[in-house]
Amino acid sequence: MSTIEVSAASSQPTRTDSHVTNDFSIQVATVNGSGSQTANTVLMRALFQMGIPVSGKNLFPSNIAGLPTWFTIRASKHGYIGRKKEIDFLVAMNPETAQEDVRKLEPGAAVVYDEPLKLNTVRSDLHFYPVPFDRLVGPVCPEARLRKLVRNMIYDGVVAQLLGIDMEEMRTALYKQFGPRKAKAAELNWNAVKAGYDFAAANLVKTDRYRVERMNATAGKIIIEGNAAIALGCVFAGVTVVSWYPITPSSSVIEALTTYLRRFRIDKETGKATFAVIQAEDELASIGMVIGASWAGARAMTATSGPGISLMAEFTGLGYYAEVPAVIVNVQRVGPSTGLPTRTMQGDILSTAVLSHGDTKHPILFPSSPVECFTMMISAFDLAEYFQTPVFVFSDLDLGMNNWMSDPFPYPTEPINRGKVLTAEDLDRLGGFARYKDVDGDGVGYRTLPGTRHPKAAYFTRGSGHNENAGYSEREDDYMNNMDRLAHKFEAMRSRVPAPYVDIDQRAHVGIICAGTSRYAVEESRDQLRDEYGLQTSYLRLKAYPFTPQLSEFIRRHERVYVVDQNRDGQLLQLMRLELDPDEIAKLRSVRYYGGLPLDARTVTAEIAAQEGF
Amino acid sequence: MSTTAVPPKKTNRIGLEIAAYKGGKTTLCAGCGHNSVSERLVECFFEMGIEPWSVAKFSGIGCSSKSPAYFLGMAHGFNSVHGRAPSVATGALVANRNLLGVTVSGDGDTASIGIGQFVHMLRRNVRQIYIIENNGVYGLTKGQFSATADIGSKLKTGVVNDLPPIDCCLQAIHLGATLVARSFSGDKRQLQAILKAAIAHRGLSVIDVISPCVTFNDHEGSTKSYSYMKEHGEPLHELDFIPACEDIAVEIAEGEIREVEMHGGARLRLKKVGRDYDPTDKLNAVRALAEAEKEGHVLTGILYVDTSRPDFVELLNLVDEPLATLPESKVRPPREALDQIMDELR
């Protein structure tokens, strides 16, 4: 029997007693469309339910079925939930990639594999666990057409047994995943998990170091994808008009949003919707509808990714110049062009900050977590309506499409801020208004909504030159006054956008700056730099553009400041160059990663250590 | 104090004078067909007694798209992006279902750069009046052909168009507009009747108005000139629009008159000219347009009308009050809703 070979083979590294507990990564290599997502989610959830901090990263191809896909689960007793570069525990289910996957492992890693792949012949410094999946799946799944899907649940059982994952937690996670309506399917899959577990218990001898132990670090937390968090933010921001065009990786924002809106925003008395979701013909139309709806007074948003942002450039300029609110979510993926549509990047920062022709500047918010996806969507709507301008929210594929362990979301404490809108009563009192006059000194004029029943309510909105009264004008002074007011308005935003997170280490001469999902790698890297190189660092995580005064203060108090970018050209750093003083710019160093995978701490640590001369 | 009696100014049924319906002074060329269309809009909204502030005007870019500034100055207007007025209008009209939308576009704005948004607007049947001021050329860029230019029509420079035109009415009938008409800016009476029917219509009205460009396309060899339209224009019927409030009984000779009941009880009366034309028959409308093209005629009148199809706002099952101004209590779910979702995600 093959398993005897496993335990007795002299090529296996000897069994070790130095356990590694709750600190490893599991990678499952399968084929796209084989239903492995459920098996992986169950595994991740079971760890979460055992109180162990976890993260899951789905590395998938731009394809519906047939191409290789990898899912990585990281368990970290330290609470690190960024990507871990090294794989400690591989589940090799895909014949196409198995050999290469095994070759990439560090010595001492464990490999669960489909027995016929004979991976134990590839290397001798790994712990191999062959499993006859086809033989095991038959008895638990009599229906042949389901076997391809159920087969994957077997590795869940094997992994649970080898790592010591509580089977009751596996069971809870599995039944939660299927839900009460699919109890029969859940039972079928549960039998497969058990079959895997029983096989491993009876036939495999554990020789690797990795194992789990119950902790209490996930109590009260939730698991959610960033895209669903953005959707919830929209619901609680009171969004009323949504227009979109499907594009990976943003489509699930609107799909989740539609589900939540149907559940929570149907008027109970009338059965009618307090929202409209419109699938547009393209991104030109989706942003056009958002601009039109916002102009008419709705809270309107769209979600897209890089190629959609490119198409929205012209309307964004109109929104900026005619001063119409809009909320645009960009779940960034790898560009340029079609690029790597299922890989992650923060590569649209520079182009979006000044999107469209002429002089334009647009605020961008950078959520880094599901909680911030939620709270920043609410901020985005308030900012867009207050400042009467398009506001961008920049997530990325890593945040948007992966499951994250998160604190629960806080219910908004502030009422919805609809900005400076005059009603018919206001017009009676004022006797009229000048649409583009800076009455309050913050550059923001008062607007009226179409349909306001007042003879003095109307004004004419145009993307062509206009004066304070919204009249057509090609005059030099009108144009310049308008542009200066718009610039002033942008300055006024600095005190209204979310301020950065700052952690100053009084001993540090070195600072690190990043935005969005880079935080996970950077926060872990700070510990690595401290523990491995004795380098103390301060840290600033940007939450918004325009930058706030904290940025300059942070740079000034450090000798060298590393700006971490997930793009080739150091876009975040380049954007700072446009705004900062030369002596501040001189302190900036660039750390860049642009391979399309979520940024990992090792990459950041290695780059900073090298530049620091270690 | 003068005692000279001033004749009382004429007011409409809501007590407004025609001045309340006028816009800014036009900056288009003298004699431009577009100005006639603006005048008809002023007259029709005045005569129908529509509150001007209940209207929202939209346009793209081009000469035609400037014209919303020249009528209904008390209505909000939005001169947006080239070829993209349909999306802006759709967003606004969904945001506030009580608005009556009027979009003015041109042949370049609709059939060239904007054909994508145009056809999808047709599919949605968004309630609004969509006017194409069609002169076959780009005016603001000084006289290049648009996609509605007829085969064989000649530019002032002598360049002949050899590509087939897009017939916006044919597209509109085919893809879901529920009132489709073609008219001529020089036919005051017909255009008035069509516009009034469109104001009463609860759905998308597409009105293709041949509106000659006096500067770049009104010469010999043009098929969009005043003289060409006078020779080749062929009215399908004589049109009368009878508002709901006017209950006029008229003797109708059998077979001579058709009536179409519009939304809200208004009626459209079509008097036969030459042939009997049923504007509720889609196939018939398509055939008539194809035949006219073959014979070199420009059919004018109400080509197609369907008062039964639900408009976009109905399909969206929206609440009765405008989405735009719903209070916080209607759009932000309570704390318990968030708690419930959080529990489910644990």
mmCIF file of N, CA and C in Angstrom, chain A residues 354-438:
data_model
loop_
_atom_site.group_PDB
_atom_site.id
_atom_site.type_symbol
_atom_site.label_atom_id
_atom_site.label_comp_id
_atom_site.label_asym_id
_atom_site.label_seq_id
_atom_site.Cartn_x
_atom_site.Cartn_y
_atom_site.Cartn_z
ATOM 1 N N VAL A 354 -5.605 63.142 -11.917
ATOM 2 C CA VAL A 354 -5.789 64.248 -12.868
ATOM 3 C C VAL A 354 -6.568 63.765 -14.092
ATOM 4 N N LEU A 355 -7.492 62.845 -13.891
ATOM 5 C CA LEU A 355 -8.231 62.247 -15.011
ATOM 6 C C LEU A 355 -8.959 63.312 -15.836
ATOM 7 N N SER A 356 -8.925 63.167 -17.145
ATOM 8 C CA SER A 356 -9.579 64.053 -18.129
ATOM 9 C C SER A 356 -8.645 65.153 -18.603
ATOM 10 N N HIS A 357 -9.104 65.857 -19.640
ATOM 11 C CA HIS A 357 -8.272 66.892 -20.245
ATOM 12 C C HIS A 357 -8.420 68.228 -19.513
ATOM 13 N N GLY A 358 -7.482 69.125 -19.773
ATOM 14 C CA GLY A 358 -7.482 70.405 -19.061
ATOM 15 C C GLY A 358 -6.949 70.222 -17.652
ATOM 16 N N ASP A 359 -7.051 71.272 -16.850
ATOM 17 C CA ASP A 359 -6.597 71.185 -15.458
ATOM 18 C C ASP A 359 -7.696 70.565 -14.612
ATOM 19 N N THR A 360 -7.438 69.363 -14.104
ATOM 20 C CA THR A 360 -8.414 68.750 -13.201
ATOM 21 C C THR A 360 -7.670 68.114 -12.029
ATOM 22 N N LYS A 361 -8.368 67.960 -10.935
ATOM 23 C CA LYS A 361 -7.839 67.247 -9.753
ATOM 24 C C LYS A 361 -9.018 66.571 -9.082
ATOM 25 N N HIS A 362 -8.830 65.313 -8.740
ATOM 26 C CA HIS A 362 -9.946 64.586 -8.134
ATOM 27 C C HIS A 362 -9.549 63.943 -6.820
ATOM 28 N N PRO A 363 -10.423 64.041 -5.831
ATOM 29 C CA PRO A 363 -10.145 63.352 -4.575
ATOM 30 C C PRO A 363 -10.239 61.838 -4.733
ATOM 31 N N ILE A 364 -9.343 61.133 -4.063
ATOM 32 C CA ILE A 364 -9.330 59.663 -4.075
ATOM 33 C C ILE A 364 -9.238 59.182 -2.625
ATOM 34 N N LEU A 365 -10.074 58.240 -2.257
ATOM 35 C CA LEU A 365 -9.980 57.626 -0.932
ATOM 36 C C LEU A 365 -9.355 56.238 -1.087
ATOM 37 N N PHE A 366 -8.546 55.849 -0.106
ATOM 38 C CA PHE A 366 -7.825 54.567 -0.181
ATOM 39 C C PHE A 366 -8.196 53.653 0.984
ATOM 40 N N PRO A 367 -9.290 52.919 0.891
ATOM 41 C CA PRO A 367 -9.602 51.978 1.963
ATOM 42 C C PRO A 367 -8.583 50.843 1.972
ATOM 43 N N SER A 368 -8.277 50.341 3.182
ATOM 44 C CA SER A 368 -7.288 49.263 3.292
ATOM 45 C C SER A 368 -7.896 48.003 3.870
ATOM 46 N N SER A 369 -9.139 48.090 4.316
ATOM 47 C CA SER A 369 -9.753 46.961 5.024
ATOM 48 C C SER A 369 -11.252 46.990 4.762
ATOM 49 N N PRO A 370 -11.946 45.894 5.059
ATOM 50 C CA PRO A 370 -13.396 45.919 4.896
ATOM 51 C C PRO A 370 -14.071 47.042 5.702
ATOM 52 N N VAL A 371 -13.593 47.273 6.917
ATOM 53 C CA VAL A 371 -14.204 48.350 7.718
ATOM 54 C C VAL A 371 -14.068 49.680 6.990
ATOM 55 N N GLU A 372 -12.876 49.923 6.449
ATOM 56 C CA GLU A 372 -12.692 51.191 5.734
ATOM 57 C C GLU A 372 -13.470 51.226 4.415
ATOM 58 N N CYS A 373 -13.633 50.087 3.772
ATOM 59 C CA CYS A 373 -14.483 50.054 2.574
ATOM 60 C C CYS A 373 -15.875 50.584 2.949
ATOM 61 N N PHE A 374 -16.349 50.131 4.088
ATOM 62 C CA PHE A 374 -17.678 50.518 4.551
ATOM 63 C C PHE A 374 -17.722 52.010 4.926
ATOM 64 N N THR A 375 -16.822 52.414 5.810
ATOM 65 C CA THR A 375 -16.891 53.800 6.301
ATOM 66 C C THR A 375 -16.518 54.804 5.205
ATOM 67 N N MET A 376 -15.573 54.439 4.355
ATOM 68 C CA MET A 376 -15.138 55.404 3.330
ATOM 69 C C MET A 376 -16.174 55.579 2.219
ATOM 70 N N MET A 377 -17.006 54.560 1.993
ATOM 71 C CA MET A 377 -18.079 54.763 1.014
ATOM 72 C C MET A 377 -19.038 55.842 1.520
ATOM 73 N N ILE A 378 -19.303 55.799 2.810
ATOM 74 C CA ILE A 378 -20.192 56.814 3.385
ATOM 75 C C ILE A 378 -19.522 58.191 3.283
ATOM 76 N N SER A 379 -18.233 58.241 3.618
ATOM 77 C CA SER A 379 -17.492 59.511 3.480
ATOM 78 C C SER A 379 -17.497 59.985 2.037
ATOM 79 N N ALA A 380 -17.343 59.052 1.101
ATOM 80 C CA ALA A 380 -17.244 59.423 -0.322
ATOM 81 C C ALA A 380 -18.514 60.135 -0.796
ATOM 82 N N PHE A 381 -19.662 59.606 -0.397
ATOM 83 C CA PHE A 381 -20.914 60.248 -0.804
ATOM 84 C C PHE A 381 -21.044 61.643 -0.170
ATOM 85 N N ASP A 382 -20.703 61.728 1.105
ATOM 86 C CA ASP A 382 -20.789 63.033 1.774
ATOM 87 C C ASP A 382 -19.841 64.042 1.123
ATOM 88 N N LEU A 383 -18.627 63.594 0.811
ATOM 89 C CA LEU A 383 -17.654 64.490 0.174
ATOM 90 C C LEU A 383 -18.123 64.907 -1.215
ATOM 91 N N ALA A 384 -18.608 63.925 -1.981
ATOM 92 C CA ALA A 384 -19.026 64.215 -3.364
ATOM 93 C C ALA A 384 -20.161 65.233 -3.368
ATOM 94 N N GLU A 385 -21.104 65.050 -2.473
ATOM 95 C CA GLU A 385 -22.237 65.980 -2.468
ATOM 96 C C GLU A 385 -21.852 67.325 -1.857
ATOM 97 N N TYR A 386 -21.020 67.282 -0.819
ATOM 98 C CA TYR A 386 -20.635 68.571 -0.228
ATOM 99 C C TYR A 386 -19.801 69.386 -1.219
ATOM 100 N N PHE A 387 -18.801 68.736 -1.828
ATOM 101 C CA PHE A 387 -17.906 69.468 -2.726
ATOM 102 C C PHE A 387 -18.373 69.474 -4.181
ATOM 103 N N GLN A 388 -19.477 68.808 -4.463
ATOM 104 C CA GLN A 388 -20.054 68.815 -5.809
ATOM 105 C C GLN A 388 -19.005 68.448 -6.855
ATOM 106 N N THR A 389 -18.455 67.262 -6.696
ATOM 107 C CA THR A 389 -17.388 66.836 -7.597
ATOM 108 C C THR A 389 -17.274 65.310 -7.565
ATOM 109 N N PRO A 390 -16.741 64.695 -8.624
ATOM 110 C CA PRO A 390 -16.534 63.245 -8.590
ATOM 111 C C PRO A 390 -15.513 62.864 -7.523
ATOM 112 N N VAL A 391 -15.827 61.832 -6.759
ATOM 113 C CA VAL A 391 -14.923 61.304 -5.737
ATOM 114 C C VAL A 391 -14.655 59.833 -6.056
ATOM 115 N N PHE A 392 -13.385 59.470 -6.048
ATOM 116 C CA PHE A 392 -13.000 58.085 -6.359
ATOM 117 C C PHE A 392 -12.687 57.317 -5.082
ATOM 118 N N VAL A 393 -13.079 56.059 -5.056
ATOM 119 C CA VAL A 393 -12.717 55.171 -3.960
ATOM 120 C C VAL A 393 -11.893 54.042 -4.575
ATOM 121 N N PHE A 394 -10.636 53.947 -4.148
ATOM 122 C CA PHE A 394 -9.695 53.006 -4.756
ATOM 123 C C PHE A 394 -9.473 51.774 -3.899
ATOM 124 N N SER A 395 -10.149 50.711 -4.273
ATOM 125 C CA SER A 395 -9.866 49.411 -3.696
ATOM 126 C C SER A 395 -8.928 48.699 -4.677
ATOM 127 N N ASP A 396 -8.690 47.422 -4.469
ATOM 128 C CA ASP A 396 -7.966 46.656 -5.473
ATOM 129 C C ASP A 396 -8.470 45.216 -5.436
ATOM 130 N N LEU A 397 -8.021 44.418 -6.390
ATOM 131 C CA LEU A 397 -8.521 43.048 -6.490
ATOM 132 C C LEU A 397 -8.265 42.262 -5.210
ATOM 133 N N ASP A 398 -7.116 42.498 -4.600
ATOM 134 C CA ASP A 398 -6.770 41.776 -3.380
ATOM 135 C C ASP A 398 -7.803 42.056 -2.288
ATOM 136 N N LEU A 399 -8.086 43.325 -2.069
ATOM 137 C CA LEU A 399 -9.070 43.687 -1.042
ATOM 138 C C LEU A 399 -10.483 43.297 -1.478
ATOM 139 N N GLY A 400 -10.777 43.543 -2.740
ATOM 140 C CA GLY A 400 -12.150 43.402 -3.209
ATOM 141 C C GLY A 400 -12.635 41.977 -3.319
ATOM 142 N N MET A 401 -11.795 41.071 -3.823
ATOM 143 C CA MET A 401 -12.277 39.734 -4.146
ATOM 144 C C MET A 401 -11.804 38.643 -3.194
ATOM 145 N N ASN A 402 -11.013 39.012 -2.208
ATOM 146 C CA ASN A 402 -10.610 38.009 -1.219
ATOM 147 C C ASN A 402 -11.417 38.152 0.058
ATOM 148 N N ASN A 403 -11.502 37.046 0.779
ATOM 149 C CA ASN A 403 -12.170 37.039 2.074
ATOM 150 C C ASN A 403 -11.222 37.568 3.136
ATOM 151 N N TRP A 404 -11.727 38.483 3.952
ATOM 152 C CA TRP A 404 -10.912 39.098 4.996
ATOM 153 C C TRP A 404 -11.570 38.921 6.356
ATOM 154 N N MET A 405 -10.716 38.662 7.323
ATOM 155 C CA MET A 405 -11.170 38.692 8.692
ATOM 156 C C MET A 405 -11.268 40.172 9.074
ATOM 157 N N SER A 406 -12.357 40.556 9.690
ATOM 158 C CA SER A 406 -12.560 41.991 9.915
ATOM 159 C C SER A 406 -13.330 42.231 11.202
ATOM 160 N N ASP A 407 -13.114 43.415 11.772
ATOM 161 C CA ASP A 407 -13.992 43.846 12.853
ATOM 162 C C ASP A 407 -15.368 44.104 12.247
ATOM 163 N N PRO A 408 -16.432 43.984 13.050
ATOM 164 C CA PRO A 408 -17.748 44.342 12.518
ATOM 165 C C PRO A 408 -17.808 45.843 12.192
ATOM 166 N N PHE A 409 -18.732 46.203 11.307
ATOM 167 C CA PHE A 409 -18.782 47.596 10.837
ATOM 168 C C PHE A 409 -19.560 48.479 11.820
ATOM 169 N N PRO A 410 -19.058 49.699 12.027
ATOM 170 C CA PRO A 410 -19.769 50.600 12.931
ATOM 171 C C PRO A 410 -20.945 51.276 12.219
ATOM 172 N N TYR A 411 -22.079 51.334 12.884
ATOM 173 C CA TYR A 411 -23.230 52.048 12.301
ATOM 174 C C TYR A 411 -22.878 53.539 12.240
ATOM 175 N N PRO A 412 -23.221 54.194 11.120
ATOM 176 C CA PRO A 412 -22.823 55.603 10.986
ATOM 177 C C PRO A 412 -23.387 56.476 12.114
ATOM 178 N N THR A 413 -22.524 57.342 12.634
ATOM 179 C CA THR A 413 -22.948 58.202 13.741
ATOM 180 C C THR A 413 -23.425 59.569 13.254
ATOM 181 N N GLU A 414 -22.964 59.966 12.066
ATOM 182 C CA GLU A 414 -23.345 61.277 11.536
ATOM 183 C C GLU A 414 -24.527 61.130 10.586
ATOM 184 N N PRO A 415 -25.432 62.119 10.578
ATOM 185 C CA PRO A 415 -26.501 62.070 9.577
ATOM 186 C C PRO A 415 -25.936 62.256 8.171
ATOM 187 N N ILE A 416 -26.691 61.850 7.188
ATOM 188 C CA ILE A 416 -26.276 62.010 5.788
ATOM 189 C C ILE A 416 -26.161 63.501 5.470
ATOM 190 N N ASN A 417 -25.053 63.885 4.829
ATOM 191 C CA ASN A 417 -24.836 65.296 4.479
ATOM 192 C C ASN A 417 -25.071 65.488 2.984
ATOM 193 N N ARG A 418 -26.173 66.121 2.627
ATOM 194 C CA ARG A 418 -26.526 66.292 1.212
ATOM 195 C C ARG A 418 -25.895 67.527 0.593
ATOM 196 N N GLY A 419 -25.142 68.283 1.365
ATOM 197 C CA GLY A 419 -24.429 69.423 0.792
ATOM 198 C C GLY A 419 -25.306 70.642 0.615
ATOM 199 N N LYS A 420 -24.799 71.576 -0.206
ATOM 200 C CA LYS A 420 -25.443 72.890 -0.326
ATOM 201 C C LYS A 420 -26.522 72.866 -1.407
ATOM 202 N N VAL A 421 -27.727 72.549 -1.001
ATOM 203 C CA VAL A 421 -28.851 72.500 -1.938
ATOM 204 C C VAL A 421 -29.924 73.478 -1.470
ATOM 205 N N LEU A 422 -30.334 74.379 -2.361
ATOM 206 C CA LEU A 422 -31.367 75.368 -2.017
ATOM 207 C C LEU A 422 -32.746 74.840 -2.384
ATOM 208 N N THR A 423 -33.709 75.021 -1.492
ATOM 209 C CA THR A 423 -35.089 74.635 -1.766
ATOM 210 C C THR A 423 -35.878 75.848 -2.257
ATOM 211 N N ALA A 424 -37.119 75.613 -2.654
ATOM 212 C CA ALA A 424 -37.984 76.721 -3.097
ATOM 213 C C ALA A 424 -38.137 77.756 -1.980
ATOM 214 N N GLU A 425 -38.241 77.289 -0.735
ATOM 215 C CA GLU A 425 -38.371 78.215 0.402
ATOM 216 C C GLU A 425 -37.105 79.070 0.548
ATOM 217 N N ASP A 426 -35.952 78.415 0.389
ATOM 218 C CA ASP A 426 -34.691 79.173 0.452
ATOM 219 C C ASP A 426 -34.680 80.268 -0.616
ATOM 220 N N LEU A 427 -35.178 79.932 -1.806
ATOM 221 C CA LEU A 427 -35.154 80.888 -2.920
ATOM 222 C C LEU A 427 -36.109 82.043 -2.654
ATOM 223 N N ASP A 428 -37.253 81.746 -2.017
ATOM 224 C CA ASP A 428 -38.176 82.815 -1.626
ATOM 225 C C ASP A 428 -37.468 83.801 -0.706
ATOM 226 N N ARG A 429 -36.734 83.241 0.221
ATOM 227 C CA ARG A 429 -36.039 84.052 1.225
ATOM 228 C C ARG A 429 -34.893 84.841 0.589
ATOM 229 N N LEU A 430 -34.141 84.183 -0.293
ATOM 230 C CA LEU A 430 -32.945 84.802 -0.871
ATOM 231 C C LEU A 430 -33.249 85.641 -2.103
ATOM 232 N N GLY A 431 -34.341 85.338 -2.763
ATOM 233 C CA GLY A 431 -34.699 86.071 -3.973
ATOM 234 C C GLY A 431 -33.916 85.626 -5.206
ATOM 235 N N GLY A 432 -33.112 84.591 -5.074
ATOM 236 C CA GLY A 432 -32.354 84.087 -6.226
ATOM 237 C C GLY A 432 -31.001 83.577 -5.754
ATOM 238 N N PHE A 433 -30.179 83.097 -6.686
ATOM 239 C CA PHE A 433 -28.860 82.606 -6.296
ATOM 240 C C PHE A 433 -27.949 82.608 -7.505
ATOM 241 N N ALA A 434 -26.642 82.596 -7.239
ATOM 242 C CA ALA A 434 -25.654 82.485 -8.318
ATOM 243 C C ALA A 434 -24.963 81.138 -8.149
ATOM 244 N N ARG A 435 -25.180 80.263 -9.115
ATOM 245 C CA ARG A 435 -24.773 78.866 -8.982
ATOM 246 C C ARG A 435 -23.301 78.680 -8.637
ATOM 247 N N TYR A 436 -22.445 79.463 -9.267
ATOM 248 C CA TYR A 436 -21.003 79.202 -9.096
ATOM 249 C C TYR A 436 -20.309 80.305 -8.294
ATOM 250 N N LYS A 437 -21.057 80.922 -7.389
ATOM 251 C CA LYS A 437 -20.460 81.968 -6.550
ATOM 252 C C LYS A 437 -19.976 81.337 -5.238
ATOM 253 N N ASP A 438 -18.789 81.737 -4.824
ATOM 254 C CA ASP A 438 -18.215 81.203 -3.582
ATOM 255 C C ASP A 438 -18.727 82.024 -2.406
#
